[in-house]
Coordinates of N, CA and C in Angstrom, one line a residue:
D132 N 40.9 15.3 33.1 CA 41.7 15.7 32.0 C 41.0 16.8 31.2
V133 N 41.7 17.8 30.9 CA 41.2 18.9 30.1 C 41.8 18.9 28.8
P134 N 41.0 19.0 27.7 CA 41.6 19.0 26.4 C 42.5 20.2 26.1
I135 N 43.5 20.0 25.3 CA 44.5 21.1 25.1 C 44.6 21.3 23.5
D136 N 44.6 22.6 23.1 CA 44.7 22.9 21.7 C 46.1 23.5 21.5
P137 N 46.9 22.9 20.6 CA 48.2 23.5 20.3 C 48.1 24.8 19.7
N138 N 47.0 25.1 19.0 CA 46.8 26.4 18.4 C 48.0 26.9 17.5
G139 N 48.6 25.9 16.8 CA 49.7 26.1 15.9 C 51.0 26.4 16.6
K140 N 51.1 26.3 17.9 CA 52.3 26.6 18.6 C 53.1 25.4 18.8
P141 N 54.4 25.4 18.7 CA 55.3 24.2 18.8 C 55.6 23.9 20.3
L142 N 55.5 24.9 21.2 CA 55.9 24.6 22.6 C 54.7 24.4 23.5
P143 N 54.7 23.4 24.3 CA 53.5 23.0 25.1 C 53.0 24.1 26.0
W144 N 53.9 25.0 26.6 CA 53.4 26.0 27.5 C 52.7 27.2 26.7
L145 N 52.7 27.1 25.4 CA 52.0 28.1 24.6 C 50.6 27.6 24.2
W146 N 50.4 26.3 24.5 CA 49.1 25.7 24.1 C 48.0 26.3 24.9
I147 N 46.7 26.1 24.5 CA 45.6 26.7 25.1 C 44.7 25.6 25.8
L148 N 44.4 25.7 27.0 CA 43.5 24.8 27.7 C 42.1 25.1 27.2
L149 N 41.3 24.1 26.8 CA 40.0 24.2 26.4 C 39.1 23.9 27.6
L150 N 38.8 24.9 28.4 CA 38.0 24.8 29.6 C 36.5 24.7 29.2
P151 N 35.8 23.9 30.0 CA 34.3 23.9 29.7 C 33.6 25.1 30.1
F152 N 32.5 25.4 29.5 CA 31.7 26.6 29.8 C 31.2 26.5 31.2
I153 N 31.2 27.6 31.9 CA 30.7 27.7 33.3 C 29.5 28.6 33.3
D154 N 28.4 28.2 33.8 CA 27.2 29.0 33.8 C 27.3 30.1 34.8
E155 N 27.1 31.4 34.4 CA 27.3 32.5 35.3 C 26.4 32.5 36.5
T156 N 25.1 32.0 36.3 CA 24.2 32.0 37.4 C 24.7 31.0 38.5
R157 N 25.3 29.9 38.1 CA 25.8 29.0 39.1 C 26.9 29.6 39.9
I158 N 27.8 30.3 39.2 CA 29.0 31.0 39.9 C 28.5 32.0 40.8
T159 N 27.5 32.9 40.3 CA 27.0 33.9 41.1 C 26.3 33.4 42.4
A160 N 25.5 32.3 42.2 CA 24.8 31.7 43.3 C 25.8 31.2 44.4
A161 N 26.9 30.5 43.9 CA 27.9 30.0 44.8 C 28.6 31.1 45.5
F162 N 28.9 32.2 44.9 CA 29.6 33.3 45.5 C 28.7 34.0 46.5
S163 N 27.4 34.1 46.2 CA 26.5 34.7 47.2 C 26.4 34.0 48.5
I164 N 26.7 32.7 48.5 CA 26.7 32.0 49.8 C 27.9 32.4 50.6
C165 N 29.1 32.6 49.9 CA 30.3 32.9 50.6 C 30.5 34.4 51.0
K166 N 29.8 35.2 50.2 CA 30.0 36.7 50.3 C 29.8 37.2 51.7
P167 N 28.8 36.8 52.5 CA 28.6 37.4 53.8 C 29.8 37.1 54.8
S168 N 30.5 36.0 54.5 CA 31.6 35.6 55.4 C 33.0 36.3 55.1
L169 N 33.0 37.1 54.0 CA 34.2 37.8 53.6 C 34.6 38.9 54.7
T170 N 35.8 39.0 54.9 CA 36.3 40.1 55.8 C 36.2 41.4 55.1
L171 N 36.4 42.5 55.9 CA 36.4 43.8 55.3 C 37.6 43.9 54.3
E172 N 38.7 43.3 54.6 CA 39.9 43.3 53.7 C 39.6 42.6 52.4
D173 N 38.9 41.4 52.5 CA 38.5 40.6 51.4 C 37.6 41.5 50.5
R174 N 36.6 42.1 51.1 CA 35.7 42.9 50.3 C 36.4 44.1 49.6
R175 N 37.4 44.7 50.3 CA 38.2 45.8 49.7 C 38.9 45.3 48.5
R176 N 39.6 44.1 48.6 CA 40.3 43.5 47.5 C 39.4 43.1 46.3
N177 N 38.2 42.8 46.6 CA 37.2 42.4 45.6 C 36.5 43.6 44.9
A178 N 36.8 44.8 45.3 CA 36.2 46.0 44.7 C 37.1 46.7 43.8
F179 N 36.6 47.5 42.9 CA 37.4 48.3 42.0 C 38.0 49.4 42.8
G180 N 39.2 49.7 42.5 CA 39.9 50.8 43.2 C 40.2 51.9 42.2
G181 N 40.9 53.0 42.7 CA 41.2 54.1 41.8 C 42.5 53.7 41.0
S182 N 42.7 54.5 40.0 CA 43.9 54.3 39.2 C 45.1 55.1 39.8
V183 N 46.3 54.5 39.7 CA 47.5 55.2 40.2 C 48.5 55.2 39.0
V184 N 49.0 56.4 38.7 CA 50.0 56.5 37.7 C 51.3 57.0 38.3
F185 N 52.4 56.4 38.1 CA 53.7 56.8 38.6 C 54.5 57.4 37.4
L186 N 54.9 58.6 37.6 CA 55.7 59.3 36.5 C 56.8 60.1 37.1
H187 N 57.9 60.2 36.3 CA 59.0 61.1 36.7 C 58.5 62.5 36.4
Q188 N 58.8 63.4 37.2 CA 58.3 64.8 37.0 C 58.9 65.5 35.8
D189 N 60.0 64.9 35.2 CA 60.6 65.5 34.0 C 60.0 65.0 32.7
T190 N 59.1 64.0 32.7 CA 58.6 63.5 31.5 C 57.5 64.4 30.9
H191 N 57.3 64.3 29.6 CA 56.3 65.1 28.9 C 54.9 64.8 29.4
L192 N 54.6 63.6 29.7 CA 53.3 63.2 30.2 C 53.1 63.8 31.6
A193 N 54.1 63.8 32.4 CA 54.0 64.4 33.8 C 53.7 65.9 33.6
H194 N 54.4 66.6 32.7 CA 54.1 68.0 32.5 C 52.7 68.3 32.1
D195 N 52.2 67.4 31.2 CA 50.8 67.6 30.8 C 49.8 67.4 31.9
I196 N 50.0 66.4 32.7 CA 49.1 66.1 33.8 C 49.2 67.2 34.9
L197 N 50.4 67.6 35.2 CA 50.6 68.6 36.2 C 50.0 70.0 35.8
S198 N 49.8 70.2 34.5 CA 49.3 71.4 34.0 C 47.8 71.5 34.3
V199 N 47.1 70.4 34.5 CA 45.7 70.4 34.8 C 45.4 69.9 36.3
A200 N 46.3 69.2 36.9 CA 46.1 68.7 38.2 C 47.3 69.0 39.1
P201 N 47.1 69.7 40.2 CA 48.3 70.1 41.0 C 48.9 68.9 41.7
Y202 N 50.2 69.0 41.9 CA 51.0 68.0 42.5 C 50.8 68.2 44.0
R203 N 50.3 67.2 44.7 CA 50.1 67.2 46.1 C 50.8 66.0 46.7
P204 N 52.1 66.1 47.1 CA 52.8 65.0 47.7 C 52.2 64.6 49.0
G205 N 52.4 63.3 49.3 CA 51.9 62.8 50.6 C 52.9 63.2 51.7
Q206 N 52.5 62.9 52.9 CA 53.3 63.3 54.1 C 54.3 62.2 54.4
E207 N 54.1 61.0 53.8 CA 55.0 59.9 54.2 C 56.4 60.0 53.6
T208 N 57.3 59.4 54.2 CA 58.7 59.5 53.7 C 58.9 58.3 52.8
D209 N 60.0 58.3 52.1 CA 60.3 57.2 51.1 C 60.4 55.9 51.9
Q210 N 61.0 55.9 53.1 CA 61.2 54.7 53.9 C 59.8 54.2 54.3
E211 N 58.9 55.0 54.7 CA 57.5 54.6 55.0 C 56.8 53.9 53.8
V212 N 57.0 54.5 52.6 CA 56.4 53.9 51.5 C 57.0 52.5 51.2
V213 N 58.4 52.4 51.3 CA 59.0 51.1 51.1 C 58.5 50.1 52.1
E214 N 58.4 50.5 53.4 CA 58.0 49.6 54.4 C 56.5 49.1 54.2
S215 N 55.7 50.0 53.7 CA 54.3 49.6 53.4 C 54.2 48.7 52.3
L216 N 55.1 48.8 51.3 CA 55.1 47.9 50.2 C 55.6 46.5 50.6
K217 N 56.6 46.5 51.5 CA 57.1 45.2 52.0 C 56.0 44.5 52.8
L218 N 55.2 45.3 53.6 CA 54.1 44.6 54.3 C 53.1 44.1 53.4
Y219 N 52.8 44.8 52.3 CA 51.8 44.3 51.3 C 52.3 43.0 50.7
H220 N 53.6 42.9 50.4 CA 54.1 41.7 49.7 C 54.4 40.6 50.7
D221 N 54.6 40.9 52.0 CA 54.8 39.9 53.0 C 53.6 39.2 53.4
D222 N 52.4 39.7 53.1 CA 51.1 39.1 53.6 C 50.7 37.9 52.7
G223 N 51.6 37.4 51.8 CA 51.3 36.2 51.0 C 50.7 36.6 49.7
S224 N 50.5 37.8 49.4 CA 49.8 38.2 48.2 C 50.7 38.2 47.0
N225 N 52.0 38.1 47.2 CA 53.0 38.1 46.1 C 54.1 37.1 46.5
D226 N 54.5 36.3 45.6 CA 55.6 35.3 45.8 C 57.0 35.9 45.4
G227 N 57.1 37.1 45.1 CA 58.3 37.7 44.8 C 58.7 37.7 43.3
D228 N 57.8 37.1 42.4 CA 58.1 37.1 41.0 C 57.6 38.3 40.3
G229 N 56.9 39.3 41.0 CA 56.5 40.5 40.4 C 55.1 40.5 39.8
N230 N 54.4 39.3 39.8 CA 53.1 39.3 39.2 C 52.0 39.3 40.2
G231 N 52.3 39.2 41.5 CA 51.2 39.3 42.5 C 50.5 38.0 42.7
S232 N 51.0 36.9 42.2 CA 50.2 35.7 42.4 C 51.1 34.6 43.0
N233 N 50.5 33.7 43.6 CA 51.2 32.5 44.1 C 51.0 31.3 43.3
P234 N 52.0 30.5 43.1 CA 51.7 29.3 42.2 C 50.9 28.3 42.9

Protein backbone atom coordinates (compact mmCIF):
# COMPACT_ATOMS: atom_id res chain seq x y z
CA ASP A 1 0.00 0.00 0.00
CA VAL A 2 1.24 3.43 -0.95
CA PRO A 3 -0.10 6.46 0.91
CA ILE A 4 -2.19 8.89 -1.16
CA ASP A 5 -2.51 12.64 -0.61
CA PRO A 6 -5.76 14.23 -1.90
CA ASN A 7 -3.86 17.55 -2.13
CA GLY A 8 -7.18 19.41 -1.91
CA LYS A 9 -8.57 17.71 -5.02
CA PRO A 10 -12.06 16.15 -4.90
CA LEU A 11 -11.47 13.49 -7.58
CA PRO A 12 -9.32 10.43 -6.75
CA TRP A 13 -7.46 10.42 -10.08
CA LEU A 14 -6.12 13.88 -9.22
CA TRP A 15 -4.64 12.72 -5.93
CA ILE A 16 -0.89 12.34 -5.50
CA LEU A 17 0.87 9.08 -4.65
CA LEU A 18 3.41 9.58 -1.87
CA LEU A 19 6.20 7.35 -3.13
CA PRO A 20 9.08 6.57 -0.79
CA PHE A 21 12.52 8.07 -1.44
CA ILE A 22 14.75 5.93 -3.68
CA ASP A 23 18.50 6.19 -3.22
CA GLU A 24 20.18 7.26 -6.48
CA THR A 25 23.27 5.13 -5.84
CA ARG A 26 21.13 1.98 -5.51
CA ILE A 27 19.31 2.73 -8.78
CA THR A 28 22.58 3.49 -10.59
CA ALA A 29 24.18 0.31 -9.29
CA ALA A 30 21.19 -1.80 -10.34
CA PHE A 31 21.16 -0.24 -13.82
CA SER A 32 24.91 -0.75 -14.28
CA ILE A 33 24.32 -4.51 -13.94
CA CYS A 34 21.74 -4.46 -16.77
CA LYS A 35 23.43 -1.89 -19.01
CA PRO A 36 25.84 -4.27 -20.82
CA SER A 37 22.94 -6.47 -21.94
CA LEU A 38 21.07 -3.60 -23.66
CA THR A 39 20.72 -3.87 -27.40
CA LEU A 40 21.90 -1.10 -29.68
CA GLU A 41 18.27 -0.04 -30.13
CA ASP A 42 17.77 0.09 -26.34
CA ARG A 43 20.88 2.24 -25.96
CA ARG A 44 19.67 4.57 -28.72
CA ARG A 45 16.31 5.00 -26.97
CA ASN A 46 18.09 5.65 -23.68
CA ALA A 47 20.19 8.49 -25.14
CA PHE A 48 19.31 12.12 -25.75
CA GLY A 49 18.40 12.89 -29.34
CA GLY A 50 18.15 16.00 -31.40
CA SER A 51 15.16 18.30 -31.34
CA VAL A 52 12.69 18.24 -34.20
CA VAL A 53 10.27 21.08 -34.90
CA PHE A 54 7.42 20.72 -37.40
CA LEU A 55 6.10 23.98 -38.81
CA HIS A 56 3.97 25.02 -41.72
CA GLN A 57 6.07 27.09 -44.08
CA ASP A 58 3.62 30.00 -43.99
CA THR A 59 3.88 30.66 -40.23
CA HIS A 60 5.86 33.58 -38.81
CA LEU A 61 8.09 31.23 -36.84
CA ALA A 62 8.91 29.24 -39.97
CA HIS A 63 9.87 32.45 -41.80
CA ASP A 64 12.17 33.42 -38.91
CA ILE A 65 13.83 30.00 -38.83
CA LEU A 66 14.18 29.78 -42.60
CA SER A 67 15.88 33.17 -42.65
CA VAL A 68 18.83 31.72 -40.69
CA ALA A 69 18.69 28.02 -41.64
CA PRO A 70 18.09 26.85 -45.20
CA TYR A 71 15.26 24.43 -45.91
CA ARG A 72 16.66 21.07 -46.94
CA PRO A 73 13.84 18.61 -47.61
CA GLY A 74 14.55 14.92 -47.31
CA GLN A 75 14.43 12.54 -50.24
CA GLU A 76 11.63 10.42 -48.77
CA THR A 77 8.08 10.67 -50.03
CA ASP A 78 5.10 11.40 -47.81
CA GLN A 79 4.06 7.74 -48.07
CA GLU A 80 7.51 6.60 -46.87
CA VAL A 81 7.26 8.91 -43.86
CA VAL A 82 3.79 7.59 -43.03
CA GLU A 83 5.01 3.99 -43.32
CA SER A 84 8.01 4.64 -41.06
CA LEU A 85 5.72 6.20 -38.46
CA LYS A 86 3.43 3.15 -38.64
CA LEU A 87 6.43 0.86 -38.10
CA TYR A 88 7.50 2.91 -35.09
CA HIS A 89 4.04 2.71 -33.54
CA ASP A 90 3.54 -0.98 -34.43
CA ASP A 91 6.63 -2.09 -32.48
CA GLY A 92 4.68 -1.83 -29.21
CA SER A 93 6.04 1.56 -28.23
CA ASN A 94 2.64 3.20 -28.53
CA ASP A 95 -0.80 1.84 -27.73
CA GLY A 96 -2.55 4.27 -30.04
CA ASP A 97 -3.57 6.82 -27.41
CA GLY A 98 -1.01 9.34 -28.63
CA ASN A 99 1.19 9.45 -25.54
CA GLY A 100 3.70 6.76 -26.47
CA SER A 101 3.16 4.55 -23.47
CA ASN A 102 1.50 1.26 -22.80
CA PRO A 103 -0.74 0.80 -19.77
